[in-house]
mmCIF file of C-alpha atoms in Angstrom:
data_model
loop_
_atom_site.group_PDB
_atom_site.id
_atom_site.type_symbol
_atom_site.label_atom_id
_atom_site.label_comp_id
_atom_site.label_asym_id
_atom_site.label_seq_id
_atom_site.Cartn_x
_atom_site.Cartn_y
_atom_site.Cartn_z
ATOM 1 C CA MET A 255 0.000 0.000 0.000
ATOM 2 C CA PRO A 256 2.281 2.762 -1.273
ATOM 3 C CA PHE A 257 0.003 5.597 -0.150
ATOM 4 C CA ALA A 258 0.626 4.705 3.504
ATOM 5 C CA LEU A 259 4.403 4.607 3.099
ATOM 6 C CA ILE A 260 4.400 7.879 1.154
ATOM 7 C CA ARG A 261 2.308 9.579 3.828
ATOM 8 C CA ALA A 262 4.688 8.348 6.508
ATOM 9 C CA LEU A 263 7.714 9.630 4.586
ATOM 10 C CA THR A 264 6.185 13.043 3.893
ATOM 11 C CA GLN A 265 5.552 13.540 7.607
ATOM 12 C CA LEU A 266 9.214 13.132 8.546
ATOM 13 C CA PRO A 267 9.797 16.942 8.724
ATOM 14 C CA ASP A 268 6.849 17.278 11.144
ATOM 15 C CA PRO A 269 8.141 18.704 14.467
ATOM 16 C CA ARG A 270 6.190 16.027 16.356
ATOM 17 C CA PHE A 271 8.049 13.394 14.347
ATOM 18 C CA ARG A 272 11.430 15.015 14.852
ATOM 19 C CA ARG A 273 11.063 14.746 18.619
ATOM 20 C CA VAL A 274 10.888 10.984 18.239
ATOM 21 C CA LEU A 275 13.144 10.632 15.208
ATOM 22 C CA TRP A 276 16.482 11.350 16.858
ATOM 23 C CA ARG A 277 15.807 9.132 19.861
ATOM 24 C CA SER A 278 14.530 6.281 17.700
ATOM 25 C CA ALA A 279 17.356 6.573 15.146
ATOM 26 C CA GLY A 280 19.958 6.857 17.909
ATOM 27 C CA LEU A 281 18.753 3.722 19.677
ATOM 28 C CA THR A 282 18.549 1.870 16.368
ATOM 29 C CA LEU A 283 22.132 2.855 15.514
ATOM 30 C CA ILE A 284 23.397 1.762 18.928
ATOM 31 C CA GLY A 285 21.510 -1.510 18.635
ATOM 32 C CA ALA A 286 22.848 -2.172 15.128
ATOM 33 C CA LEU A 287 26.407 -1.507 16.288
ATOM 34 C CA LEU A 288 25.951 -3.863 19.228
ATOM 35 C CA LEU A 289 24.604 -6.528 16.879
ATOM 36 C CA ALA A 290 27.626 -6.161 14.596
ATOM 37 C CA LEU A 291 30.079 -6.135 17.514
ATOM 38 C CA GLY A 292 28.431 -9.172 19.069
ATOM 39 C CA ALA A 293 28.543 -11.107 15.821
ATOM 40 C CA GLY A 294 32.166 -10.091 15.278
ATOM 41 C CA TRP A 295 33.120 -11.130 18.801
ATOM 42 C CA GLY A 296 31.480 -14.520 18.336
ATOM 43 C CA LEU A 297 33.236 -15.133 15.038
ATOM 44 C CA SER A 298 36.588 -14.101 16.527
ATOM 45 C CA TRP A 299 36.536 -17.273 18.620
ATOM 46 C CA ILE A 300 36.302 -19.446 15.548
ATOM 47 C CA GLN A 301 39.544 -20.679 14.040
ATOM 48 C CA ALA A 302 38.610 -23.291 11.502
ATOM 49 C CA THR A 303 42.096 -24.501 10.478
ATOM 50 C CA ASP A 304 45.721 -24.609 11.519
ATOM 51 C CA LEU A 305 46.751 -22.867 8.291
ATOM 52 C CA PRO A 306 47.457 -19.148 8.880
ATOM 53 C CA TRP A 307 46.780 -18.185 5.258
ATOM 54 C CA LEU A 308 43.401 -19.911 5.318
ATOM 55 C CA ASP A 309 42.511 -18.350 8.654
ATOM 56 C CA SER A 310 43.357 -14.937 7.186
ATOM 57 C CA LEU A 311 41.020 -15.652 4.292
ATOM 58 C CA LEU A 312 38.304 -16.719 6.697
ATOM 59 C CA ASP A 313 38.841 -13.566 8.740
ATOM 60 C CA GLY A 314 38.154 -11.525 5.618
ATOM 61 C CA ALA A 315 34.983 -13.488 4.928
ATOM 62 C CA ALA A 316 33.931 -12.960 8.540
ATOM 63 C CA GLY A 317 33.330 -9.274 7.818
ATOM 64 C CA LEU A 318 30.697 -10.224 5.253
ATOM 65 C CA VAL A 319 29.130 -12.687 7.680
ATOM 66 C CA VAL A 320 28.960 -10.005 10.383
ATOM 67 C CA PHE A 321 27.153 -7.695 7.968
ATOM 68 C CA ILE A 322 24.689 -10.434 7.009
ATOM 69 C CA LEU A 323 24.030 -11.337 10.647
ATOM 70 C CA ALA A 324 23.394 -7.694 11.519
ATOM 71 C CA LEU A 325 21.005 -7.475 8.569
ATOM 72 C CA VAL A 326 19.265 -10.686 9.629
ATOM 73 C CA PHE A 327 18.565 -9.396 13.129
ATOM 74 C CA PHE A 328 17.733 -5.829 12.115
ATOM 75 C CA PRO A 329 13.948 -6.334 11.710
ATOM 76 C CA SER A 330 13.792 -7.794 15.224
ATOM 77 C CA LEU A 331 15.695 -4.805 16.561
ATOM 78 C CA ALA A 332 13.502 -2.294 14.725
ATOM 79 C CA GLY A 333 10.297 -3.754 16.102
ATOM 80 C CA LEU A 334 11.606 -3.790 19.641
ATOM 81 C CA ILE A 335 12.749 -0.168 19.490
ATOM 82 C CA ALA A 336 9.508 0.970 17.867
ATOM 83 C CA SER A 337 7.523 -0.440 20.778
ATOM 84 C CA PHE A 338 8.936 2.277 23.053
ATOM 85 C CA PHE A 339 7.776 5.066 20.715
ATOM 86 C CA LEU A 340 4.526 3.570 19.404
ATOM 87 C CA GLU A 341 2.175 5.971 21.144
ATOM 88 C CA GLU A 342 4.138 9.137 20.329
ATOM 89 C CA ILE A 343 4.401 8.228 16.651
ATOM 90 C CA ALA A 344 0.791 7.104 16.343
ATOM 91 C CA ARG A 345 -0.555 10.240 18.017
ATOM 92 C CA ALA A 346 1.529 12.450 15.705
ATOM 93 C CA VAL A 347 0.096 10.643 12.659
ATOM 94 C CA GLU A 348 -3.463 10.844 13.954
ATOM 95 C CA ALA A 349 -3.183 14.502 14.929
ATOM 96 C CA ARG A 350 -2.181 15.406 11.382
ATOM 97 C CA HIS A 351 -4.250 13.016 9.283
ATOM 98 C CA TYR A 352 -7.120 11.762 11.466
ATOM 99 C CA PRO A 353 -7.912 14.535 13.968
ATOM 100 C CA ALA A 354 -11.561 13.447 14.358
ATOM 101 C CA LEU A 355 -10.696 10.022 15.779
ATOM 102 C CA PRO A 356 -11.719 9.370 19.381
ATOM 103 C CA ALA A 357 -9.130 8.679 22.054
ATOM 104 C CA PRO A 358 -7.466 5.312 21.425
ATOM 105 C CA ARG A 359 -6.873 2.462 23.767
ATOM 106 C CA THR A 360 -3.361 3.103 25.074
ATOM 107 C CA PRO A 361 -1.757 -0.273 25.786
ATOM 108 C CA PRO A 362 0.552 -0.399 28.819
ATOM 109 C CA LEU A 363 4.210 -0.150 27.830
ATOM 110 C CA ARG A 364 4.879 -3.644 29.184
ATOM 111 C CA GLU A 365 2.187 -5.044 26.870
ATOM 112 C CA THR A 366 3.580 -3.267 23.814
ATOM 113 C CA VAL A 367 7.184 -4.204 24.598
ATOM 114 C CA GLY A 368 6.136 -7.769 25.417
ATOM 115 C CA LEU A 369 4.431 -8.099 22.040
ATOM 116 C CA ALA A 370 7.501 -6.681 20.303
ATOM 117 C CA ALA A 371 9.835 -8.994 22.231
ATOM 118 C CA ARG A 372 7.769 -12.033 21.223
ATOM 119 C CA PHE A 373 7.910 -11.022 17.578
ATOM 120 C CA ALA A 374 11.631 -10.252 17.872
ATOM 121 C CA LEU A 375 12.314 -13.809 19.042
ATOM 122 C CA ILE A 376 10.154 -15.284 16.272
ATOM 123 C CA SER A 377 11.807 -13.068 13.658
ATOM 124 C CA ALA A 378 15.312 -13.875 14.878
ATOM 125 C CA GLY A 379 14.564 -17.600 14.937
ATOM 126 C CA LEU A 380 13.094 -17.707 11.431
ATOM 127 C CA ASN A 381 15.903 -15.595 9.999
ATOM 128 C CA LEU A 382 18.497 -17.857 11.610
ATOM 129 C CA LEU A 383 16.803 -20.864 10.036
ATOM 130 C CA ALA A 384 16.933 -19.077 6.681
ATOM 131 C CA LEU A 385 20.576 -17.997 7.152
ATOM 132 C CA PRO A 386 22.083 -20.932 5.182
ATOM 133 C CA LEU A 387 19.845 -20.014 2.241
ATOM 134 C CA TYR A 388 20.874 -16.352 2.518
ATOM 135 C CA LEU A 389 24.513 -17.446 2.268
ATOM 136 C CA LEU A 390 24.165 -20.158 -0.376
ATOM 137 C CA LEU A 391 21.686 -18.608 -2.819
ATOM 138 C CA PRO A 392 23.226 -15.404 -4.196
ATOM 139 C CA GLY A 393 20.664 -13.380 -6.076
ATOM 140 C CA LEU A 394 17.741 -15.262 -4.572
ATOM 141 C CA ASN A 395 18.823 -14.468 -1.020
ATOM 142 C CA LEU A 396 17.476 -10.919 -1.211
ATOM 143 C CA VAL A 397 14.167 -12.157 -2.612
ATOM 144 C CA LEU A 398 13.915 -14.605 0.279
ATOM 145 C CA TYR A 399 14.908 -11.912 2.781
ATOM 146 C CA TYR A 400 12.256 -9.488 1.515
ATOM 147 C CA ALA A 401 9.601 -12.210 1.377
ATOM 148 C CA LEU A 402 10.216 -13.529 4.890
ATOM 149 C CA ASN A 403 10.765 -10.202 6.591
ATOM 150 C CA GLY A 404 7.946 -8.579 4.662
ATOM 151 C CA MET A 405 5.623 -11.057 6.332
ATOM 152 C CA LEU A 406 7.214 -10.583 9.756
ATOM 153 C CA LEU A 407 7.402 -6.784 9.692
ATOM 154 C CA SER A 408 3.878 -6.307 8.393
ATOM 155 C CA ARG A 409 2.435 -8.615 11.024
ATOM 156 C CA GLU A 410 4.387 -7.082 13.899
ATOM 157 C CA PHE A 411 3.773 -3.429 13.105
ATOM 158 C CA PHE A 412 0.160 -4.096 12.110
ATOM 159 C CA GLU A 413 -0.544 -5.676 15.491
ATOM 160 C CA GLN A 414 1.162 -2.829 17.322
ATOM 161 C CA ALA A 415 -0.903 -0.240 15.462
ATOM 162 C CA ALA A 416 -4.158 -2.213 15.459
ATOM 163 C CA GLN A 417 -4.188 -2.872 19.202
ATOM 164 C CA ARG A 418 -4.859 0.826 19.760
ATOM 165 C CA ARG A 419 -8.084 0.846 17.723
ATOM 166 C CA LEU A 420 -9.364 -2.715 17.424
ATOM 167 C CA GLU A 421 -10.160 -5.677 19.608
ATOM 168 C CA PRO A 422 -7.753 -8.607 19.082
ATOM 169 C CA ALA A 423 -10.346 -10.672 17.192
ATOM 170 C CA GLN A 424 -11.108 -7.738 14.887
ATOM 171 C CA ALA A 425 -7.405 -7.151 14.226
ATOM 172 C CA ASP A 426 -6.807 -10.833 13.439
ATOM 173 C CA ALA A 427 -9.753 -10.942 11.038
ATOM 174 C CA LEU A 428 -8.571 -7.776 9.293
ATOM 175 C CA ALA A 429 -5.027 -9.138 8.958
ATOM 176 C CA ARG A 430 -6.279 -12.389 7.425
ATOM 177 C CA ARG A 431 -8.566 -10.557 5.013
ATOM 178 C CA HIS A 432 -5.793 -8.286 3.740
ATOM 179 C CA ARG A 433 -2.713 -10.484 4.159
ATOM 180 C CA GLY A 434 -1.551 -9.815 0.596
ATOM 181 C CA ARG A 435 -1.652 -6.037 0.956
ATOM 182 C CA LEU A 436 0.019 -6.234 4.337
ATOM 183 C CA TRP A 437 2.777 -8.455 2.971
ATOM 184 C CA LEU A 438 3.531 -5.992 0.161
ATOM 185 C CA THR A 439 3.734 -3.189 2.715
ATOM 186 C CA GLY A 440 6.055 -5.284 4.856
ATOM 187 C CA ALA A 441 8.248 -6.145 1.864
ATOM 188 C CA ALA A 442 8.691 -2.428 1.154
ATOM 189 C CA LEU A 443 9.722 -1.934 4.783
ATOM 190 C CA ALA A 444 12.118 -4.891 4.559
ATOM 191 C CA PHE A 445 13.699 -3.227 1.523
ATOM 192 C CA LEU A 446 14.080 -0.049 3.580
ATOM 193 C CA ALA A 447 15.886 -2.106 6.230
ATOM 194 C CA THR A 448 18.649 -2.861 3.694
ATOM 195 C CA LEU A 449 19.320 0.795 2.815
ATOM 196 C CA PRO A 450 22.146 2.300 4.898
ATOM 197 C CA GLY A 451 20.988 5.408 6.738
ATOM 198 C CA ALA A 452 17.348 4.975 5.806
ATOM 199 C CA ASN A 453 17.200 1.808 7.891
ATOM 200 C CA LEU A 454 17.794 3.873 11.033
ATOM 201 C CA LEU A 455 14.366 5.416 10.446
ATOM 202 C CA LEU A 456 12.654 2.050 10.041
ATOM 203 C CA PRO A 457 10.996 1.935 13.502
ATOM 204 C CA LEU A 458 9.430 5.363 12.982
ATOM 205 C CA ILE A 459 8.458 4.902 9.328
ATOM 206 C CA ALA A 460 7.063 1.404 9.839
ATOM 207 C CA THR A 461 4.924 2.466 12.793
ATOM 208 C CA ALA A 462 3.549 5.505 10.957
ATOM 209 C CA THR A 463 2.912 3.467 7.807
ATOM 210 C CA LEU A 464 0.914 0.800 9.614
ATOM 211 C CA VAL A 465 -1.143 3.398 11.493
ATOM 212 C CA HIS A 466 -2.252 4.619 8.059
ATOM 213 C CA VAL A 467 -2.849 1.051 6.900
ATOM 214 C CA VAL A 468 -5.064 0.268 9.891
ATOM 215 C CA GLU A 469 -7.176 3.369 9.272
ATOM 216 C CA ARG A 470 -7.399 2.575 5.565
ATOM 217 C CA LEU A 471 -8.434 -1.048 6.026
ATOM 218 C CA ARG A 472 -10.750 -1.038 9.005
ATOM 219 C CA PRO A 473 -14.397 -0.433 8.094
ATOM 220 C CA ALA A 474 -15.668 3.031 8.962
ATOM 221 C CA HIS A 475 -18.375 1.576 11.177
ATOM 222 C CA THR A 476 -15.970 -0.527 13.234
ATOM 223 C CA PRO A 477 -16.054 0.765 16.816
ATOM 224 C CA ASP A 478 -12.736 1.543 18.443
ATOM 225 C CA ALA A 479 -11.441 -0.651 21.222
ATOM 226 C CA PRO A 480 -12.320 0.889 24.594
ATOM 227 C CA ALA A 481 -9.944 3.729 25.452
ATOM 228 C CA SER A 482 -7.651 3.267 28.412
ATOM 229 C CA ALA A 483 -8.695 4.958 31.602
#
């Protein structure tokens, strides 16, 4: 659903977005660096042979593996970071584009972070299972990455956005009905995750995009979930 992504991108200069942008991008950068350092540290303990020249060659290849591992875990990281800024981002989107909406249900932070943590573990596990294919299928590996993470990102960010306006059963039914559209949106976000610099904005852009998607897809007569007290 390109309209949702375009609307999210055009709101980036919004002062309400900028307040969140630097914190979100900063945490994402720190997290990505920690992922890369952790992967590099783990690989540094591996010495596959007793041949120095071969170990040097493997050390060079390790840099590529570190990059791939960081890329593999990036969607999990983005979803987890976004959970801390969900309400700020969503309210900025709604204030600009949907000012007539009633007050949303505001999930407790522990609920939002818990949902994101569950998805992060699922995403990390599935991407680790797919890692051999990423490494052994050049050319097709990106297609597989976008397909898998498109599904994961769309589902995660849709649930985070939908829980503010819909009951769980309503959100599940809506996701099943529009799984194709949601997957295409997620694939676009997965592509964004592979662009240096732009990927730091993924938590913010993905959250804003799926807020638009929820409002676009849910029927106008659907009552909002009860607002938090």
